[in-house]
Coordinates of C-alpha atoms in Angstrom, one line a residue:
M113 CA 0.0 0.0 0.0
S114 CA 1.3 3.4 -0.9
W115 CA 1.7 6.1 1.7
N116 CA -1.1 8.2 0.1
S117 CA -3.4 5.2 0.1
F118 CA -2.6 4.6 3.7
I119 CA -3.4 8.1 4.7
M120 CA -6.7 8.0 2.7
D121 CA -7.7 4.8 4.5
Q122 CA -7.4 6.6 7.8
Q123 CA -9.9 9.3 6.9
P124 CA -13.5 9.0 8.0
K125 CA -15.5 7.2 5.4
S126 CA -17.8 9.4 3.3
S127 CA -21.3 9.3 4.5
Q128 CA -24.7 9.9 2.9
R129 CA -28.1 10.5 4.4
T130 CA -31.1 8.4 3.4
R131 CA -34.6 7.8 4.6
K132 CA -34.6 4.1 3.7
P133 CA -31.2 2.8 4.7
K134 CA -29.7 -0.5 3.7
L135 CA -27.7 -1.1 6.8
T136 CA -25.5 -4.1 7.4
T137 CA -25.3 -5.4 11.0
P138 CA -23.8 -4.9 13.4
Y139 CA -24.0 -1.2 13.9
Y140 CA -24.5 1.4 16.6
L141 CA -27.5 3.5 16.0
I142 CA -27.6 6.9 17.7
H143 CA -31.0 8.6 17.8
E144 CA -30.6 12.4 17.8
K145 CA -34.2 12.9 19.1
K146 CA -33.5 10.7 22.1
L147 CA -30.2 12.4 22.7
L148 CA -31.9 15.8 22.6
R149 CA -34.1 14.9 25.5
N150 CA -31.1 14.6 27.8
L151 CA -29.5 17.7 26.4
K152 CA -32.6 19.8 27.1
I153 CA -32.4 18.7 30.8
I154 CA -28.7 19.6 30.9
Q155 CA -29.6 23.0 29.5
R156 CA -32.4 23.4 32.0
V157 CA -29.9 22.8 34.9
R158 CA -27.5 25.4 33.5
N159 CA -30.4 28.0 33.1
S160 CA -31.8 27.2 36.5
C161 CA -28.7 27.3 38.7
G162 CA -25.7 28.3 36.6
A163 CA -24.0 25.0 36.8
K164 CA -22.0 24.3 33.6
S165 CA -21.9 20.8 32.1
L166 CA -18.9 19.3 30.3
L167 CA -19.3 16.1 28.2
A168 CA -17.1 13.3 29.7
L169 CA -15.3 12.0 26.6
K170 CA -14.2 8.8 28.4
C171 CA -17.9 7.7 28.2
F172 CA -18.9 9.0 24.8
S173 CA -16.7 10.6 22.0
A174 CA -18.8 10.1 18.9
W175 CA -18.1 13.5 17.5
S176 CA -20.6 13.0 14.6
V177 CA -23.3 14.3 17.0
F178 CA -21.3 17.1 18.6
D179 CA -23.0 19.7 16.4
L180 CA -26.3 18.8 18.1
M181 CA -24.7 18.7 21.6
R182 CA -22.7 21.8 21.5
P183 CA -25.5 24.4 22.1
Y184 CA -26.7 22.5 25.2
M185 CA -23.3 21.9 26.9
D186 CA -20.4 24.0 27.8
G187 CA -17.5 21.9 26.6
T188 CA -15.7 18.7 27.3
T189 CA -13.6 17.1 30.0
S190 CA -10.9 14.5 29.3
S191 CA -8.8 11.8 30.9
S192 CA -5.9 11.9 28.4
L193 CA -4.0 14.0 25.9
F194 CA -5.9 12.6 22.9
E195 CA -9.3 13.2 24.5
A196 CA -8.4 16.8 25.3
R197 CA -7.3 17.4 21.8
L198 CA -10.5 15.7 20.4
G199 CA -12.6 17.9 22.7
Y200 CA -10.8 21.1 21.6
E201 CA -10.9 20.3 17.9
K202 CA -14.3 18.7 17.5
F203 CA -16.4 20.2 20.3
G204 CA -14.8 23.5 21.1
K205 CA -16.0 25.7 24.0
E206 CA -14.3 24.9 27.3
T207 CA -11.8 22.1 27.4
H208 CA -10.8 20.6 30.8
A209 CA -7.7 18.5 30.7
Y210 CA -7.3 15.8 33.4
C211 CA -5.2 12.7 33.6
V212 CA -4.3 10.3 36.4
G213 CA -0.7 10.6 35.4
F214 CA 0.6 13.2 33.0
T215 CA 4.1 12.9 31.4
Q216 CA 6.3 15.8 30.6
A217 CA 5.5 15.2 26.9
D218 CA 1.8 15.2 27.7
C219 CA 2.0 18.6 29.4
E220 CA 3.8 20.2 26.5
A221 CA 1.3 18.7 24.0
V222 CA -1.9 19.4 25.9
K223 CA -1.2 23.1 26.8
P224 CA -2.6 24.5 23.5
Y225 CA -5.9 22.7 24.0
A226 CA -6.6 23.2 27.7
D227 CA -8.8 25.9 29.2
K228 CA -8.2 24.2 32.6
I229 CA -5.6 21.7 33.6
I230 CA -6.4 19.3 36.6
F231 CA -3.8 17.3 38.3
N232 CA -4.4 14.0 40.2
S233 CA -1.7 14.3 42.9
I234 CA 0.3 16.9 44.8
S235 CA 3.5 15.6 43.2
Q236 CA 2.2 16.1 39.7
L237 CA 0.9 19.6 40.7
K238 CA 4.3 20.6 42.0
R239 CA 6.1 19.1 39.1
F240 CA 4.1 20.6 36.2
A241 CA 2.0 23.6 37.5
D242 CA 4.6 26.2 36.5
Q243 CA 4.2 25.1 32.8
F244 CA 0.6 26.3 32.8
R245 CA 0.9 29.8 33.9
G246 CA -2.0 31.8 32.6
I247 CA -4.2 28.6 32.6
P248 CA -6.4 27.8 35.6
V249 CA -5.0 24.9 37.5
G250 CA -7.0 22.4 39.5
L251 CA -6.4 19.5 41.8
R252 CA -8.5 16.3 42.2
I253 CA -9.5 15.6 45.8
N254 CA -10.6 12.3 47.1
P255 CA -13.2 13.0 49.8
G256 CA -13.0 9.5 51.2
I257 CA -16.7 8.7 50.5
S258 CA -18.5 7.8 47.3
H259 CA -21.5 6.3 45.7
S260 CA -20.9 3.2 43.5
D261 CA -22.4 -0.2 43.2
F262 CA -19.2 -1.5 41.8
E263 CA -15.9 -1.7 43.7
L264 CA -14.1 -1.7 40.3
A265 CA -15.5 1.8 39.6
D266 CA -15.5 3.2 43.1
P267 CA -13.1 6.2 43.2
A268 CA -13.0 6.1 47.0
R269 CA -12.2 2.4 47.3
P270 CA -9.4 1.3 49.6
Y271 CA -6.0 2.4 48.4
S272 CA -7.5 4.5 45.6
R273 CA -5.0 6.4 43.6
L274 CA -7.7 8.8 42.3
G275 CA -7.2 12.2 43.9
V276 CA -5.5 13.6 47.0
I277 CA -6.6 12.1 50.3
D278 CA -4.3 14.3 52.5
Y279 CA -6.4 17.3 53.4
D280 CA -3.5 19.2 55.0
A281 CA -1.6 18.8 51.7
V282 CA -4.6 20.2 49.8
H283 CA -4.5 23.3 52.1
R284 CA -0.8 23.8 51.5
A285 CA -1.4 23.5 47.7
L286 CA -4.0 26.3 47.6
P287 CA -1.6 29.0 46.3
L288 CA -1.0 26.8 43.2
I289 CA -4.7 26.1 42.3
S290 CA -7.8 28.0 41.4
G291 CA -10.3 25.1 41.7
V292 CA -10.8 21.4 42.6
M293 CA -12.4 18.4 41.1
I294 CA -14.3 16.0 43.4
H295 CA -15.5 13.0 41.3
C296 CA -17.0 10.4 43.6
N297 CA -20.2 9.3 42.0
C298 CA -20.9 6.3 39.7
E299 CA -24.5 5.8 38.3
N300 CA -25.9 7.6 41.4
D301 CA -29.6 8.1 40.9
D302 CA -30.3 8.5 44.6
F303 CA -30.7 12.2 45.3
S304 CA -30.4 11.7 49.1
S305 CA -27.0 10.0 48.6
F306 CA -25.9 12.9 46.4
C307 CA -26.9 15.3 49.2
R308 CA -25.0 13.3 51.8
I309 CA -21.9 13.5 49.7
L310 CA -22.3 17.2 49.1
D311 CA -22.8 17.8 52.8
H312 CA -19.6 15.9 53.5
I313 CA -17.8 18.0 51.0
F314 CA -19.0 21.2 52.8
S315 CA -17.9 19.9 56.2
Q316 CA -14.5 18.6 55.1
F317 CA -13.4 21.2 52.5
E318 CA -15.1 24.5 53.5
Y319 CA -11.8 26.3 53.8
V320 CA -10.7 25.0 50.4
L321 CA -13.9 26.0 48.7
E322 CA -13.7 29.5 50.2
H323 CA -10.4 29.9 48.4
C324 CA -11.4 28.5 45.0
D325 CA -13.0 30.0 42.0
W326 CA -14.6 26.8 40.7
I327 CA -15.4 23.2 41.6
S328 CA -16.2 20.2 39.4
L329 CA -18.4 17.6 40.9
G330 CA -17.5 15.1 38.2
G331 CA -19.9 12.8 36.5
G332 CA -21.9 9.7 37.6
I333 CA -24.9 11.8 38.8
S334 CA -28.0 10.4 37.0
F335 CA -29.9 13.7 36.9
T336 CA -31.4 13.1 33.5
K337 CA -33.1 9.9 34.7
E338 CA -36.9 9.9 34.5
G339 CA -38.3 11.0 37.8
Y340 CA -35.1 12.5 39.2
P341 CA -35.9 15.5 41.5
L342 CA -34.4 18.1 39.2
E343 CA -35.6 21.2 41.0
A344 CA -34.2 20.1 44.3
F345 CA -31.0 19.1 42.5
C346 CA -30.7 22.6 41.0
K347 CA -31.4 24.2 44.4
R348 CA -28.5 22.3 46.0
L349 CA -26.2 23.3 43.2
L350 CA -27.3 26.9 43.5
D351 CA -26.7 26.8 47.3
L352 CA -23.2 25.6 46.6
H353 CA -22.6 28.5 44.2
D354 CA -24.1 31.1 46.5
R355 CA -22.4 29.8 49.6
Y356 CA -18.9 30.0 48.2
K357 CA -19.3 32.3 45.2
I358 CA -17.9 29.5 43.1
Q359 CA -18.5 28.3 39.6
V360 CA -20.0 24.7 39.6
Y361 CA -19.2 22.2 36.9
L362 CA -20.8 18.9 36.2
E363 CA -19.2 16.3 34.0
P364 CA -22.1 14.2 32.6
G365 CA -21.2 11.2 30.5
E366 CA -23.9 8.6 30.8
S367 CA -26.4 11.3 31.8
A368 CA -25.8 13.1 28.5
I369 CA -26.3 10.1 26.3
T370 CA -28.4 7.6 28.3
H371 CA -31.0 5.7 26.2
S372 CA -30.0 7.5 23.1
A373 CA -28.4 4.6 21.1
E374 CA -28.7 0.9 20.4
L375 CA -26.5 -1.9 19.1
V376 CA -28.3 -3.5 16.2
T377 CA -27.3 -7.1 15.5
N378 CA -28.5 -10.1 13.5
I379 CA -28.9 -13.7 14.6
V380 CA -26.5 -15.9 12.6
D381 CA -27.2 -19.3 14.3
I382 CA -29.3 -21.0 16.9
V383 CA -27.9 -23.9 18.8
K384 CA -29.0 -26.0 21.8
N385 CA -27.2 -27.1 24.8
K386 CA -30.0 -27.9 27.3
I387 CA -31.2 -24.4 26.5
D388 CA -31.7 -22.5 23.2
I389 CA -28.8 -20.2 22.4
A390 CA -29.1 -17.5 19.7
I391 CA -25.7 -16.4 18.3
C392 CA -25.6 -12.9 16.9
D393 CA -23.1 -11.1 14.8
A394 CA -22.0 -8.8 17.7
S395 CA -19.9 -9.4 20.7
T396 CA -19.9 -8.3 24.3
E397 CA -16.1 -8.6 24.5
A398 CA -15.6 -6.5 21.3
H399 CA -18.6 -4.2 21.2
M400 CA -20.1 -3.7 24.7
L401 CA -17.2 -4.5 26.9
D402 CA -18.7 -3.0 30.1
L403 CA -21.3 -5.8 30.2
L404 CA -18.5 -8.2 30.8
T405 CA -16.5 -5.9 33.0
Y406 CA -19.4 -5.3 35.4
R407 CA -21.1 -8.7 34.8
Q408 CA -24.3 -7.2 33.6
A409 CA -26.9 -8.3 31.1
A410 CA -27.7 -6.2 28.1
K411 CA -31.1 -4.5 27.9
M412 CA -32.9 -6.2 25.0
T413 CA -35.8 -4.6 23.0
N414 CA -39.0 -6.7 22.9
A415 CA -37.8 -9.4 25.3
E416 CA -40.0 -9.3 28.4
N417 CA -42.2 -12.1 29.8
G418 CA -42.6 -14.1 26.6
P419 CA -42.9 -17.9 26.5
Y420 CA -39.7 -18.5 24.4
S421 CA -36.5 -18.4 26.4
Y422 CA -33.1 -17.8 24.7
M423 CA -29.6 -17.1 25.8
V424 CA -28.3 -14.4 23.4
A425 CA -24.6 -14.8 22.8
G426 CA -21.9 -13.2 20.8
R427 CA -19.8 -14.9 18.1
S428 CA -16.4 -14.5 19.6
C429 CA -14.5 -17.5 20.8
L430 CA -14.7 -16.2 24.4
A431 CA -16.9 -18.8 26.3
G432 CA -18.5 -16.1 28.4
D433 CA -19.4 -13.8 25.5
V434 CA -23.1 -13.7 26.5
F435 CA -25.5 -10.7 26.4
G436 CA -28.0 -12.4 28.7
T437 CA -31.1 -14.7 28.8
Y438 CA -34.4 -13.3 27.6
H439 CA -38.0 -14.3 27.1
F440 CA -39.4 -13.5 23.7
A441 CA -43.0 -13.4 22.5
S442 CA -42.2 -15.7 19.5
K443 CA -39.5 -18.1 18.4
L444 CA -36.3 -16.5 17.1
K445 CA -35.1 -17.2 13.6
I446 CA -31.7 -17.0 11.9
G447 CA -31.5 -13.7 10.1
Q448 CA -33.7 -11.9 12.7
V449 CA -32.6 -8.5 13.9
L450 CA -32.1 -8.0 17.7
R451 CA -31.8 -4.5 19.2
I452 CA -29.7 -4.0 22.3
Q453 CA -30.7 -0.8 24.2
D454 CA -28.7 1.9 25.9
A455 CA -25.6 1.2 23.9
A456 CA -24.0 4.7 23.7
G457 CA -22.0 4.8 26.9
Y458 CA -18.6 3.1 27.2
S459 CA -19.2 1.1 24.0
M460 CA -17.9 3.0 21.0
V461 CA -14.9 4.3 23.0
K462 CA -14.1 0.7 24.1
K463 CA -14.8 -1.3 21.0
N464 CA -11.9 -3.4 19.8
W465 CA -10.8 -5.9 17.2
F466 CA -10.9 -9.1 19.3
N467 CA -11.1 -12.1 17.1
G468 CA -10.9 -9.8 14.1
L469 CA -14.7 -9.5 14.3
Q470 CA -16.4 -7.0 12.1
M471 CA -16.6 -3.8 14.0
P472 CA -20.0 -2.1 14.1
S473 CA -20.6 0.9 11.9
I474 CA -21.7 4.1 13.6
V475 CA -25.1 5.3 12.2
V476 CA -26.9 8.4 13.3
K477 CA -30.6 8.9 12.9
R478 CA -30.8 12.7 12.5
L479 CA -33.5 15.0 13.8
D480 CA -35.1 15.1 10.3
G481 CA -35.6 11.3 10.3
T482 CA -32.7 10.5 7.8
Y483 CA -30.1 7.9 8.6
E484 CA -26.4 8.7 8.1
T485 CA -23.6 6.1 8.3
V486 CA -20.8 8.3 9.7
R487 CA -18.3 5.5 10.0
A488 CA -17.9 2.1 8.5
F489 CA -15.0 -0.1 9.4
K490 CA -13.2 -2.3 6.9
Y491 CA -10.4 -4.8 6.8
N492 CA -7.8 -2.1 6.4
D493 CA -8.9 -0.6 9.7
F494 CA -8.2 -4.0 11.4
V495 CA -4.8 -4.3 9.7
N496 CA -3.7 -0.7 10.4
N497 CA -4.8 -1.0 14.0
L498 CA -2.0 -3.5 14.5

C-alpha cells in the first residue's frame, strides 16, 4: 500500500443520508431525538442554577453528533491528551484536561488545548503547574466517600489512587490552584445519597472552597433519569454556588447520552445445549465490553415475559461472550434482527478488534428522520490498528 493510500484509508469514510437505509449489522444507531431529550435537561440545569456541564469524553466521544450537543453543553472534559485534543478540535467551548498521570510530553502537548488543567496528585501539581501559567490549574480531591455499586468503579475504594486524600496537603497547595475536582459518584440516581456526599464536602473542605473559583463535581450523577428531583438538585447546586461564590461544573457522561443509542445485531445461528442459544453477529467482548467488566446483562428490546427463552450470545471465541437470557414473544429465527438498548456509553470508546470480528458501523438517525452512516470499518482498519 502506498503512503497516500494509507493516509486516505485513515480518513472517515464518506457518508450519505437516506430515509430508507440499507444497513449491514452490526451497527451502533444513535438517535438524535432521544439524545436531545437529555441535552434539554442539561440546559435546564444550567439555566436554573448556573452549573456548567462538560461532556465526559471517556464515556462518549462520537463527534458526529457534537454539532447537536454543542449548544446545550459548555465543553468537554478529558482523561488523556488525545481526549483533550478531540474535545478542543471537535467540540470546542471549554476544554478541561485531566489525567491520572501526565508525562512531561503530555503537558507540553496538551497546553494549547486546555482551558483548565487538573492534576491528580500533589506531586504532579508541584512538578508541572509552572508550565501552565495563565491557565487555571485544578487538583483532584478524594473525599473518602463515594456512591458506587461496583468496587471496580469506586473512586474512594481502599487504596484508591484517584485524587488527594491528605487534606493538609490540599490546604498547602491552595496557592497553586484555582479550583478542585471531586468526582466520587458512579451511576448515582439517589438524590439523598448525592446530598449526603455534598454535605460531607461542605464539612471537610469549606476552607478549600472558600479559596477556590470553581469546583467540578465530576460525573456519575444520574440527573437526566426519568423522575429525578431536578428542581431540588438545582437548588443544591445553587446553594453551593451562592455559599462559596464559586462556579460549579458537572461532567455528565452517561447522563448526557443515556437511552440515546442501540446496538443492532443479527442472529447468525441458533444452537441448543440444554437451552436455546441465539448467536448474533455482535460481541460483548468486542462491542459492549462494560457488560463483561461489570457482569451485567444487556437491555434487549421486545424481550419481556414471553414464553420463548433464549440465551443471546456473541460470536467471539470467548466462552462467556453472552449478552443475557431473555424471554421473547415468539421463536427466534436465523436472520432476525435484535436490538440492544442503551448502547451509547462506554461502548464506541471501548470497541476493539478481538477475534478480528467486524466492528459495528456508527449510524446516526438525524432529527429530520434521515439515517447517516458516519463511520464504516473495513479490513484495512483492522490491519492498520495492528
